mmCIF file of C-alpha atoms in Angstrom:
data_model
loop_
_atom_site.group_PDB
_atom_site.id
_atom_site.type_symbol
_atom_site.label_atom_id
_atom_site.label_comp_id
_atom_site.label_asym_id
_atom_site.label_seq_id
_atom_site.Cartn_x
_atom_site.Cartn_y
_atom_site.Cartn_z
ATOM 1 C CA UNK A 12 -132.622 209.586 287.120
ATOM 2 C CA UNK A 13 -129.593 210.812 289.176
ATOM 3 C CA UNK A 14 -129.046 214.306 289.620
ATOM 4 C CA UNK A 15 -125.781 214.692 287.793
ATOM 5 C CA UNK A 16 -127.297 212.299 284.927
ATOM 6 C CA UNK A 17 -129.934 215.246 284.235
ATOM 7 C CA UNK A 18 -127.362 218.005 284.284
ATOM 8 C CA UNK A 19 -125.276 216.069 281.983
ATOM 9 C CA UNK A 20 -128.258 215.977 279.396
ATOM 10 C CA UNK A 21 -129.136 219.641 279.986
ATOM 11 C CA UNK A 22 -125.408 220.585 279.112
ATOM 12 C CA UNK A 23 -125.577 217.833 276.262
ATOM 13 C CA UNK A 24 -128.699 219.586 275.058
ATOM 14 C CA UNK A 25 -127.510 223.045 275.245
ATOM 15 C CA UNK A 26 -124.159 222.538 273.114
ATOM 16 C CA UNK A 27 -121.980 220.947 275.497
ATOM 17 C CA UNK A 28 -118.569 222.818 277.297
ATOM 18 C CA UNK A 29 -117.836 226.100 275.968
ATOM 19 C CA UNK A 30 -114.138 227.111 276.562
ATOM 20 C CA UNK A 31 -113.226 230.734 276.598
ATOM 21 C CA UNK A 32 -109.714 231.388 275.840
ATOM 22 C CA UNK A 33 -108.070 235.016 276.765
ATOM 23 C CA UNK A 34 -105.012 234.290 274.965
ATOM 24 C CA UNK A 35 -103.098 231.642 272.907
ATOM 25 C CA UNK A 36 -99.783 230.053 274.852
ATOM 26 C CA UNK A 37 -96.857 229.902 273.974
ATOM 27 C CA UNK A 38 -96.734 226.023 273.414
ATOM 28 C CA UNK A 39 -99.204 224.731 270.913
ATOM 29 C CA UNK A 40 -99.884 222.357 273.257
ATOM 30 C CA UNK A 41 -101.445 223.808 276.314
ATOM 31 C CA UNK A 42 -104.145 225.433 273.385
ATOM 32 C CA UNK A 43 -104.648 221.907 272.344
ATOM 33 C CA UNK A 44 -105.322 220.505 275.844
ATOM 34 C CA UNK A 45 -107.854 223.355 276.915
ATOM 35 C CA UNK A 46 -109.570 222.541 273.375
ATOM 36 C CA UNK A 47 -109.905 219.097 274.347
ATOM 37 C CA UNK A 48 -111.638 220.094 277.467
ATOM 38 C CA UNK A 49 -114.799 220.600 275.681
ATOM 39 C CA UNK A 50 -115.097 217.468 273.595
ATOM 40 C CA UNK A 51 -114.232 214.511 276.272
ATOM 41 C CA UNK A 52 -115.184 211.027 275.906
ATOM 42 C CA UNK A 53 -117.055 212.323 272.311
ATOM 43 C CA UNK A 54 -119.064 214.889 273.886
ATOM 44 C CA UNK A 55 -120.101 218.057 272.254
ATOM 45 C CA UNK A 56 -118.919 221.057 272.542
ATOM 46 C CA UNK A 57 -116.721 223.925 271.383
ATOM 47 C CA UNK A 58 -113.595 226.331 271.680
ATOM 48 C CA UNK A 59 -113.255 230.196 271.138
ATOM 49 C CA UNK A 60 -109.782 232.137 271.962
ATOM 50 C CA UNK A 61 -109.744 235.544 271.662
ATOM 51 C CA UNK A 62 -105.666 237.476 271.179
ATOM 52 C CA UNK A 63 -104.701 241.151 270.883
ATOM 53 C CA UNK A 64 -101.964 241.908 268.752
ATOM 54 C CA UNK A 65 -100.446 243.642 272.040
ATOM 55 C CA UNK A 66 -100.102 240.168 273.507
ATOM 56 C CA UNK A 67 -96.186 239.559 274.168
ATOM 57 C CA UNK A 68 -96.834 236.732 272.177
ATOM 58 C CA UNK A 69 -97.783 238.098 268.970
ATOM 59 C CA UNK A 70 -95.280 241.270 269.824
ATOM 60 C CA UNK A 71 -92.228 239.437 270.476
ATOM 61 C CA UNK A 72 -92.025 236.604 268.051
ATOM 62 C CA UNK A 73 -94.581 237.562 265.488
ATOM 63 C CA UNK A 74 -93.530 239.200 261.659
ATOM 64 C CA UNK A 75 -92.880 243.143 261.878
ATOM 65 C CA UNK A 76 -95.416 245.025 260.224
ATOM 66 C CA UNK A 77 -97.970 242.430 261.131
ATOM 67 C CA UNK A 78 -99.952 245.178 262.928
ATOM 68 C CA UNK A 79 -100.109 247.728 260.075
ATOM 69 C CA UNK A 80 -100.813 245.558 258.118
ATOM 70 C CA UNK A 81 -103.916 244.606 259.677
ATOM 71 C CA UNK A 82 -104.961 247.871 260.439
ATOM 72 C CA UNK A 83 -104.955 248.789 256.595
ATOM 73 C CA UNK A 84 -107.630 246.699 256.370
ATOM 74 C CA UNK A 85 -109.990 249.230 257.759
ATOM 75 C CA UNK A 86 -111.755 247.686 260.281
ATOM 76 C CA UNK A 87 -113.529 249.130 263.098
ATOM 77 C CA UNK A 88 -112.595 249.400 266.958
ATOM 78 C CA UNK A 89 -113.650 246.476 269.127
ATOM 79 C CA UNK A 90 -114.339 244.209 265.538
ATOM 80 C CA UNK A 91 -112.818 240.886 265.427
ATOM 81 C CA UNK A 92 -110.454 239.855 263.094
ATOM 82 C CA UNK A 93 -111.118 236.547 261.536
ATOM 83 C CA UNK A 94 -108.276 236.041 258.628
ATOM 84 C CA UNK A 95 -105.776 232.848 257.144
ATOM 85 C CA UNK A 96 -103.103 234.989 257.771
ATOM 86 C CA UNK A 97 -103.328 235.866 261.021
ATOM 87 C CA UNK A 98 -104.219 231.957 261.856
ATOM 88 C CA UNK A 99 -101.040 231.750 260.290
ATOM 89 C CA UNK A 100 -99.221 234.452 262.017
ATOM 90 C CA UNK A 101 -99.940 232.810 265.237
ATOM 91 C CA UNK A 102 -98.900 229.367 264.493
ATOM 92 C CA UNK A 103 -95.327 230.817 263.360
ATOM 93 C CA UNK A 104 -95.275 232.324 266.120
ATOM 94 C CA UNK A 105 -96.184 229.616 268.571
ATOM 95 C CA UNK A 106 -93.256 227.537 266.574
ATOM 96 C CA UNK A 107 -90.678 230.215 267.286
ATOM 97 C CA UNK A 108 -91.243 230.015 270.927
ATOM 98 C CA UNK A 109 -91.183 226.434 271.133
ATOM 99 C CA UNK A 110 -87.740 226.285 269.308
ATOM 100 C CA UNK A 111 -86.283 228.972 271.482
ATOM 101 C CA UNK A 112 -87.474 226.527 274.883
ATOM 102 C CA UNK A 113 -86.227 223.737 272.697
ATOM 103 C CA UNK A 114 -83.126 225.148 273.198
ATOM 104 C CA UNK A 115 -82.771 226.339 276.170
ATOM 105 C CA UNK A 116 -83.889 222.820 277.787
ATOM 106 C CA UNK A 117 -81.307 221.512 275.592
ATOM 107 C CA UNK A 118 -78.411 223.786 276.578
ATOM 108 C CA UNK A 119 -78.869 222.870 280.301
ATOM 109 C CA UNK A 120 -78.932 219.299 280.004
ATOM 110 C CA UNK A 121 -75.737 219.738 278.214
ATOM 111 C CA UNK A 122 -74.444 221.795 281.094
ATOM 112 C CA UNK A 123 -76.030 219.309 283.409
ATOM 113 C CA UNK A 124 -74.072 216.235 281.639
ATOM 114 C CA UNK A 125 -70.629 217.433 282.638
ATOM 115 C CA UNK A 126 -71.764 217.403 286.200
ATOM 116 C CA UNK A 127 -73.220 214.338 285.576
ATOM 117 C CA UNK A 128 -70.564 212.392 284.619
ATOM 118 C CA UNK A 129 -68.272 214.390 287.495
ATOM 119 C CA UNK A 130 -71.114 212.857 289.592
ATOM 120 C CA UNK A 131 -70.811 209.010 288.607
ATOM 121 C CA UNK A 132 -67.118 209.237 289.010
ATOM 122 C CA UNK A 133 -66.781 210.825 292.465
ATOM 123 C CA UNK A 134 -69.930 208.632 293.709
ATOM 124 C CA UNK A 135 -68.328 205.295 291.997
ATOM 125 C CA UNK A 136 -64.959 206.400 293.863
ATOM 126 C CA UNK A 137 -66.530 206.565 297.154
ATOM 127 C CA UNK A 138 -68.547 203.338 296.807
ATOM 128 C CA UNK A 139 -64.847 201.882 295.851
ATOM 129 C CA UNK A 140 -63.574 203.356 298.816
ATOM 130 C CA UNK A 141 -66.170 202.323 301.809
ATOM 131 C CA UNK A 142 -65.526 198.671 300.189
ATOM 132 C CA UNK A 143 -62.128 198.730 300.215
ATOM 133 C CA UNK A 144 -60.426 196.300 302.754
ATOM 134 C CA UNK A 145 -57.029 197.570 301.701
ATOM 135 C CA UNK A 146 -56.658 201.133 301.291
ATOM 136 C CA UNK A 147 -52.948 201.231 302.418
ATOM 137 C CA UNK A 148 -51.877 199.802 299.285
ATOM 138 C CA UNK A 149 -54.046 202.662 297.647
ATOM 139 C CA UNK A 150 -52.037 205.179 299.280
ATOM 140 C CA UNK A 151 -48.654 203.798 299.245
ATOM 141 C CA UNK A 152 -49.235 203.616 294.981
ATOM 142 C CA UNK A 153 -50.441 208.050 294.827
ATOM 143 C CA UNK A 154 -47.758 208.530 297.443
ATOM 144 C CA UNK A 155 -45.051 207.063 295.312
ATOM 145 C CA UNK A 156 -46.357 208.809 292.530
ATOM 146 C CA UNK A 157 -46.328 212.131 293.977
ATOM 147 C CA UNK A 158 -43.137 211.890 295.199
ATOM 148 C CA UNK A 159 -41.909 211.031 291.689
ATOM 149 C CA UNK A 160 -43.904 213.989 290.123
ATOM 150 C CA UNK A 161 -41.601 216.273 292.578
ATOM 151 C CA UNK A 162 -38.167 214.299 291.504
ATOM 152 C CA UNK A 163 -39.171 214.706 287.492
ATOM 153 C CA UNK A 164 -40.666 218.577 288.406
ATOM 154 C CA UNK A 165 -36.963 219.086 290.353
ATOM 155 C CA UNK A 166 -35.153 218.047 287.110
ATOM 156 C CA UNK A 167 -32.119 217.235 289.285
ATOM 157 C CA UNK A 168 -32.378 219.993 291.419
ATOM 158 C CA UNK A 169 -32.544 218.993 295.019
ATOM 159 C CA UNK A 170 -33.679 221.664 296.716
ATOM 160 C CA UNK A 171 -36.098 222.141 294.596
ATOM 161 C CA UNK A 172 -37.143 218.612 295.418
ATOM 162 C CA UNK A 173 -37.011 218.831 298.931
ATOM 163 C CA UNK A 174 -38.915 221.669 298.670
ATOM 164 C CA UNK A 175 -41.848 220.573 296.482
ATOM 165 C CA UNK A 176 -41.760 217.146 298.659
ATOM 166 C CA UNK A 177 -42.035 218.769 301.797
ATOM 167 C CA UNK A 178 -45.338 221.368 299.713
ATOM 168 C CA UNK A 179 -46.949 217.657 299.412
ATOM 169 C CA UNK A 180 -45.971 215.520 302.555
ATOM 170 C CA UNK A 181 -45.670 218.370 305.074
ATOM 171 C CA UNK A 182 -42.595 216.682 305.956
ATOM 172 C CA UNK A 183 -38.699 216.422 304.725
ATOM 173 C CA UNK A 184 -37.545 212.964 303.019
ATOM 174 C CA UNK A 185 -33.972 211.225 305.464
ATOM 175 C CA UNK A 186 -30.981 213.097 303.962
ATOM 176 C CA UNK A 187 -29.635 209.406 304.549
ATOM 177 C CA UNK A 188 -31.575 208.518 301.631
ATOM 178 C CA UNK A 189 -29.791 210.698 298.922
ATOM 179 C CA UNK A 190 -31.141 211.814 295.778
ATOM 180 C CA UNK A 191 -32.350 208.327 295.347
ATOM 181 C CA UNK A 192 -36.257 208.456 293.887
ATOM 182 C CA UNK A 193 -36.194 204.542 294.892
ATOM 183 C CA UNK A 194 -35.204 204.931 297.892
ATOM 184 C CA UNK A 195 -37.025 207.402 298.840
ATOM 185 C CA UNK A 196 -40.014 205.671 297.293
ATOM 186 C CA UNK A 197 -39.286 202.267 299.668
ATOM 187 C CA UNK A 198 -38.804 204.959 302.293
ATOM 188 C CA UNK A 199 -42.734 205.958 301.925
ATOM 189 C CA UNK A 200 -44.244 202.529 301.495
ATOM 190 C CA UNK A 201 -41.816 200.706 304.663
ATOM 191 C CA UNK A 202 -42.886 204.411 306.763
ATOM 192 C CA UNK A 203 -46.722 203.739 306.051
ATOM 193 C CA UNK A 204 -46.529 199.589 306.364
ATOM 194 C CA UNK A 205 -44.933 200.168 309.776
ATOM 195 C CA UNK A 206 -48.175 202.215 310.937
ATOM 196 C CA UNK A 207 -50.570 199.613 309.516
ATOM 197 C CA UNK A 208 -48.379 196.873 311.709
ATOM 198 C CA UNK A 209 -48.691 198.891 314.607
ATOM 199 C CA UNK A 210 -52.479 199.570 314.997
ATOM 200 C CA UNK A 211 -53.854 197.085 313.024
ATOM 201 C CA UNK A 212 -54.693 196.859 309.220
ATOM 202 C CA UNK A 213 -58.738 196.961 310.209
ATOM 203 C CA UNK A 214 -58.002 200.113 312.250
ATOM 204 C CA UNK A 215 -55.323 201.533 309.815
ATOM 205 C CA UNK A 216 -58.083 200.898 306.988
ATOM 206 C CA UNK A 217 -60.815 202.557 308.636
ATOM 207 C CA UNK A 218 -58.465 205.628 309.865
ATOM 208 C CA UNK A 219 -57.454 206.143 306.012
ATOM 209 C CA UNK A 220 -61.664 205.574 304.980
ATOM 210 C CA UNK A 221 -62.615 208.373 307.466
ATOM 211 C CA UNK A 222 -60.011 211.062 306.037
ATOM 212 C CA UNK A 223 -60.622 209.876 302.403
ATOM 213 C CA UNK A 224 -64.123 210.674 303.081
ATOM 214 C CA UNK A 225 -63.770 213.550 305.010
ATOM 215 C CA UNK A 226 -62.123 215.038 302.030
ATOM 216 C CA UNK A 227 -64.323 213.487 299.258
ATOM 217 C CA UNK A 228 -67.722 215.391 300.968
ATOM 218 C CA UNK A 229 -66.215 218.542 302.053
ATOM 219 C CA UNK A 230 -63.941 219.378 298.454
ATOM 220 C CA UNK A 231 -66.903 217.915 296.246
ATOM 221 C CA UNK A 232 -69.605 220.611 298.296
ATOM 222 C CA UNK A 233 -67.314 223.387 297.840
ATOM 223 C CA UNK A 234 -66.530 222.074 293.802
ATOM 224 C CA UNK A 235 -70.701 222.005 293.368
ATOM 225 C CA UNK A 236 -70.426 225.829 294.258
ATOM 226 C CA UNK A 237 -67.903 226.462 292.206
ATOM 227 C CA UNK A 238 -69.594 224.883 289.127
ATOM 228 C CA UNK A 239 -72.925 226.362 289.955
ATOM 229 C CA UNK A 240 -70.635 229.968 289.852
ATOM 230 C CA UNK A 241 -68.873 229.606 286.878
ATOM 231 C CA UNK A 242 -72.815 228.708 284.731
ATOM 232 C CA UNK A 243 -73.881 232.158 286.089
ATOM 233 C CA UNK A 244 -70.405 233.322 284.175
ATOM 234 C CA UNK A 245 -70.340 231.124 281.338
ATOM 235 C CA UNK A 246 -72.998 233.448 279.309
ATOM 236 C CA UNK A 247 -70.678 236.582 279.484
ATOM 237 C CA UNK A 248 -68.177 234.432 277.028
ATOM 238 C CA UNK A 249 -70.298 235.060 274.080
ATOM 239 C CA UNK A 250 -68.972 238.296 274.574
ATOM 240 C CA UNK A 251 -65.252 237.302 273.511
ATOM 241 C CA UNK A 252 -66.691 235.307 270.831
ATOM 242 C CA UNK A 253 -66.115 232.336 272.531
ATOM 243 C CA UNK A 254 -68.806 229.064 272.619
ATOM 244 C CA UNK A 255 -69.880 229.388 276.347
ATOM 245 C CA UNK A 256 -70.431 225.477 276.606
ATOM 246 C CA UNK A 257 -67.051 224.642 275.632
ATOM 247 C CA UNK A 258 -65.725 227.598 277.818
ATOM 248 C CA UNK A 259 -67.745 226.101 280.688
ATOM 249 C CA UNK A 260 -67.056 222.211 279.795
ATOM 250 C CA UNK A 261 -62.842 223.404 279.473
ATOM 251 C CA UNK A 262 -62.922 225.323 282.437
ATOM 252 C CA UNK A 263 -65.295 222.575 284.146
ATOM 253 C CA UNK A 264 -62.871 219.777 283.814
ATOM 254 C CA UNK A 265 -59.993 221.457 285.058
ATOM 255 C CA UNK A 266 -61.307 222.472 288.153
ATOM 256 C CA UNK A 267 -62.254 218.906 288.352
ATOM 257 C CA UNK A 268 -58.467 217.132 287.785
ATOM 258 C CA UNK A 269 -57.231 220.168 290.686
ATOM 259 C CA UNK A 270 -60.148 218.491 292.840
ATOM 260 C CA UNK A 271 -58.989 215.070 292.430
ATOM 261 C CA UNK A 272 -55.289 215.821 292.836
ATOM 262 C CA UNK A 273 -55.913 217.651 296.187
ATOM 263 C CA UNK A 274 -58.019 215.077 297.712
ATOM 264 C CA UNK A 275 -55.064 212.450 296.819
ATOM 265 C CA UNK A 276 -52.009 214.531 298.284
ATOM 266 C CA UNK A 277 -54.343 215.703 301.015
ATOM 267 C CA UNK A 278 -54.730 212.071 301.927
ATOM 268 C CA UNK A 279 -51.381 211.062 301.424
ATOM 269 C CA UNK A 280 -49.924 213.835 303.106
ATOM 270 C CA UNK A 281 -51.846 212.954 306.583
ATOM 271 C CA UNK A 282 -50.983 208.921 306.059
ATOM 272 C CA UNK A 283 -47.543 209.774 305.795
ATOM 273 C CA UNK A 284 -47.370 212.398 308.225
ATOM 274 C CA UNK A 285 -48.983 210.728 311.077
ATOM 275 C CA UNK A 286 -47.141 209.702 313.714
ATOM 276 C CA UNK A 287 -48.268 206.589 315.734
ATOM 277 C CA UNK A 288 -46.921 206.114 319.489
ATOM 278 C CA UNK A 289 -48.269 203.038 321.776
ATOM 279 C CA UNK A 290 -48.613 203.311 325.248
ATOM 280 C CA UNK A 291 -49.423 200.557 327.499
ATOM 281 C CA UNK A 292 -52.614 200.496 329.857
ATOM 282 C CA UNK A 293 -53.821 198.335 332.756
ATOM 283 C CA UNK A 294 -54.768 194.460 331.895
ATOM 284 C CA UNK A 295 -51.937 194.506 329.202
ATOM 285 C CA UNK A 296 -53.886 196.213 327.312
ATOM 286 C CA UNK A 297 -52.810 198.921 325.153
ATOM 287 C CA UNK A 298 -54.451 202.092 323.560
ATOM 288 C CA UNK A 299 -52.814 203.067 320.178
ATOM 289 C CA UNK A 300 -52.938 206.324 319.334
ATOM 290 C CA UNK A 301 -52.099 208.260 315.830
ATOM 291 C CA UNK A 302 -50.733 212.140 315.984
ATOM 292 C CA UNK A 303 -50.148 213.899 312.564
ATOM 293 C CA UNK A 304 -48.271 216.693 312.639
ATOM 294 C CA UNK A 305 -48.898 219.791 310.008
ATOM 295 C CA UNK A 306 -47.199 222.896 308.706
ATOM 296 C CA UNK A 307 -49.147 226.102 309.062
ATOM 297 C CA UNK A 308 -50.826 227.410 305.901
ATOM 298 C CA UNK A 309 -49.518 230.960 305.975
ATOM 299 C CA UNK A 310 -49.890 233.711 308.250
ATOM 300 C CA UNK A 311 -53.296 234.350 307.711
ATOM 301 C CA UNK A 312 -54.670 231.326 309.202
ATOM 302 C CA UNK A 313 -54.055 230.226 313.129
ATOM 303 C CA UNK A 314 -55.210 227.180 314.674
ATOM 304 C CA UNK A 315 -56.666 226.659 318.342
ATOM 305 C CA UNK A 316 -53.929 224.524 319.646
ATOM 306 C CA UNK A 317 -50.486 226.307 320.102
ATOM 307 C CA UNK A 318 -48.441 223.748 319.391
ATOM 308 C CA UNK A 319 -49.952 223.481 315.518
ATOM 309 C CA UNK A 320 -50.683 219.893 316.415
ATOM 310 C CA UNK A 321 -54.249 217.825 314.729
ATOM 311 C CA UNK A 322 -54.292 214.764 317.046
ATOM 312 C CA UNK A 323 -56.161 211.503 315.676
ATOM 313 C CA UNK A 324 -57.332 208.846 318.196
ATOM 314 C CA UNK A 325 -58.013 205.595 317.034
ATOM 315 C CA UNK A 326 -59.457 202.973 319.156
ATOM 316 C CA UNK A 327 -61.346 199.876 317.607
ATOM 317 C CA UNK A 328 -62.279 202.043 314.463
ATOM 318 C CA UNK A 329 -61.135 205.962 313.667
ATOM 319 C CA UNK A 330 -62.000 208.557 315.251
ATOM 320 C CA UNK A 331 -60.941 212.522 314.370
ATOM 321 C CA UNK A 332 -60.626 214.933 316.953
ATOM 322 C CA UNK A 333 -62.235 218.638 315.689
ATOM 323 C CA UNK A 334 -59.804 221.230 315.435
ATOM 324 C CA UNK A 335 -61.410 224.952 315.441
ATOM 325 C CA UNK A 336 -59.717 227.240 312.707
ATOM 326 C CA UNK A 337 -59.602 231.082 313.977
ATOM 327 C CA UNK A 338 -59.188 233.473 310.890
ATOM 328 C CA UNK A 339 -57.080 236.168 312.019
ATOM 329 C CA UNK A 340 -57.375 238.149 308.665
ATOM 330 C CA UNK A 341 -59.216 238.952 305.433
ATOM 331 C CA UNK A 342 -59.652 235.090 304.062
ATOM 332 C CA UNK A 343 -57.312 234.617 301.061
ATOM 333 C CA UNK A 344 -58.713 233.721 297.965
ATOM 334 C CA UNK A 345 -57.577 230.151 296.038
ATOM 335 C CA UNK A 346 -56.680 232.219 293.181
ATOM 336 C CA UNK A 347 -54.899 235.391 295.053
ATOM 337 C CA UNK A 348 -51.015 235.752 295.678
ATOM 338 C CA UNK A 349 -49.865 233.240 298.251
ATOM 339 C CA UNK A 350 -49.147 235.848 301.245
ATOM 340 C CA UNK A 351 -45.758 234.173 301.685
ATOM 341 C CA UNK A 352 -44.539 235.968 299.067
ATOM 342 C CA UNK A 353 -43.266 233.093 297.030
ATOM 343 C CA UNK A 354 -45.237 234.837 293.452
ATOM 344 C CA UNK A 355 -47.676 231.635 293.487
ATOM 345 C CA UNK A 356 -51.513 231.489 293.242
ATOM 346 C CA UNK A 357 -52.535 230.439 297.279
ATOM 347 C CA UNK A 358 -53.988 226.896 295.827
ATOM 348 C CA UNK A 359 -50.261 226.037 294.504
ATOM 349 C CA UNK A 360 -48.292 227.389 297.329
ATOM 350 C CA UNK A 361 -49.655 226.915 301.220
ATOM 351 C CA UNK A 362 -53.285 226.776 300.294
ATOM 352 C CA UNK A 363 -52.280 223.157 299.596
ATOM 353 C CA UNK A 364 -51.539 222.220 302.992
ATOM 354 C CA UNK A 365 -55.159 222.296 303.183
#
């Protein structure tokens, strides 16, 4: 007879597994599982927990007055308690707790569905994106639009306009153009269509890919923090007797449209402001090259370069040159006072520029 066959039997004939438990769980379950340790595969064998009424179970989220009660029944120090109601006690007890984690798993993966479906979107947007064969026509259709937002935000105001245009495209629309929305519109797509002629629509496409995605990873990082910031804060609602889901799902989705709309006039406001010159090289070939120009965000931010310049080389596919960004002062929050001094929040006034 193997050796572990005649241990088996001695165990067999002594009773089987005797589990020892110091304490029940919280879940009903994991008491359930170590019970089942000492009858496997029909084997005998039995279970014995021992609780105190000190246990932070049986404190916490058992009946008050469970303890004096007990103790009026006059039993001795160090004698165990075997009674229906304290079986019973337990069990309640055990349910509570497993409602409360019920709960709490349940209030996550409802926080964890609005970043979910944030996910899907920016993900199926990027997908869309590396696919795309044509994004000019993508940005010529936001461009338009933005530059008709301005005209309907100017409400016939045009300096107003001009200003709000040049907040989005860095840049001033031809006075030859008028107060003409069409125009100006057939100003944008003829501007970018002459850019795509020059370099090529492969190398135009992939410039516009690379800053789309640029934008996409870097905005969608810093929105992650944000979101992960504002679940920390959501709990301190309650305490305006507000619902701290919808608080957090509101709040959530807002930062969420301000994260699309920057990555659009970010991207249109680079297409339209870059300027492409073509100079010849030996062999008749030529090397194209693409130089957007930008407006400073505000005085607390100074680039490298002194001429303010972000220059763009593209040469079979894009190619972005790095541009190091010195702060020079305290950084200014997205929600301060624009240090310009126009009375706007830094995110709608030159912190768009970024």
């Amino acid at each position: 007879m193997p050796e572990y066959t005649k241990a088996y039997e001695e165990v067999k004939a002594l009773g089987g597994l005797y589990i020892i438990g110091s304490e029940r769980h919280e879940s009903r379950r994991i008491d359930n599982q170590l019970r089942g340790r000492s009858g496997r595969q029909g084997d005998p064998g039995i279970s014995q927990f021992y609780i105190s009424l000190d246990d932070p179970l049986m404190r916490l989220f058992a009946k008050e007055g469970l303890k004096e009660m007990i103790g009026r029944l006059g039993l001795k120090d160090g004698e165990p308690i075997h009674h229906k109601m304290l079986d019973n006690a337990i069990e309640n007890a055990q349910k509570r707790v497993e409602e409360r984690n019920f709960e709490i798993r349940k209030r996550l993966l409802e926080y964890d569905d609005v970043l979910n479906e944030q996910r899907n979107f920016i993900y199926s947007e990027r997908d869309r994106i590396l696919s795309a064969e044509d994004l000019a026509d993508r940005v010529i259709d936001n461009s338009k639009e933005l530059a008709k937002e301005a005209f309907e935000e100017a409400a016939g105001d045009k300096d107003k306009f001009i200003e709000y245009y040049q907040q989005i495209f860095s840049t001033s629309p031809d006075p030859e153009l008028g107060y003409d929305i069409t125009r100006i519109q057939e100003a944008i797509e003829k501007n970018i269509r002459e850019k795509e002629e020059k370099v090529g629509k492969a190398n135009f496409n992939a410039f516009i890919r690379f800053v789309y995605l640029r934008n996409i990873d870097k905005r969608w990082i810093d929105h992650l923090d944000a979101l992960e910031d504002l679940r920390e804060a959501a709990s301190l609602m309650s305490y305006a007797q507000k619902n701290p889901l919808v608080e957090y799902k509101n709040t959530a989705s807002e930062a969420f449209d301000e994260l699309i709309e920057s990555i659009t006039e970010t991207v249109c406001r680079t297409v339209v402001a870059v300027k492409v010159t073509v100079e010849p090289r030996q062999r008749d070939t030529r090397n194209v090259r693409m130089q957007a120009t930008h407006q400073s965000p505000g005085p607390t931010l100074q680039q490298q370069r002194p001429n303010g310049e972000i220059k763009t080389a593209v040469t079979g596919r894009a190619q972005a040159e790095n541009t190091t960004i010195v702060r020079t002062q305290p950084k200014v929050g997205r929600n301060d006072p624009c240090p310009c001094g126009s009375g706007k929040k830094y995110k709608n006034c030159c912190g768009k520029n970024w």
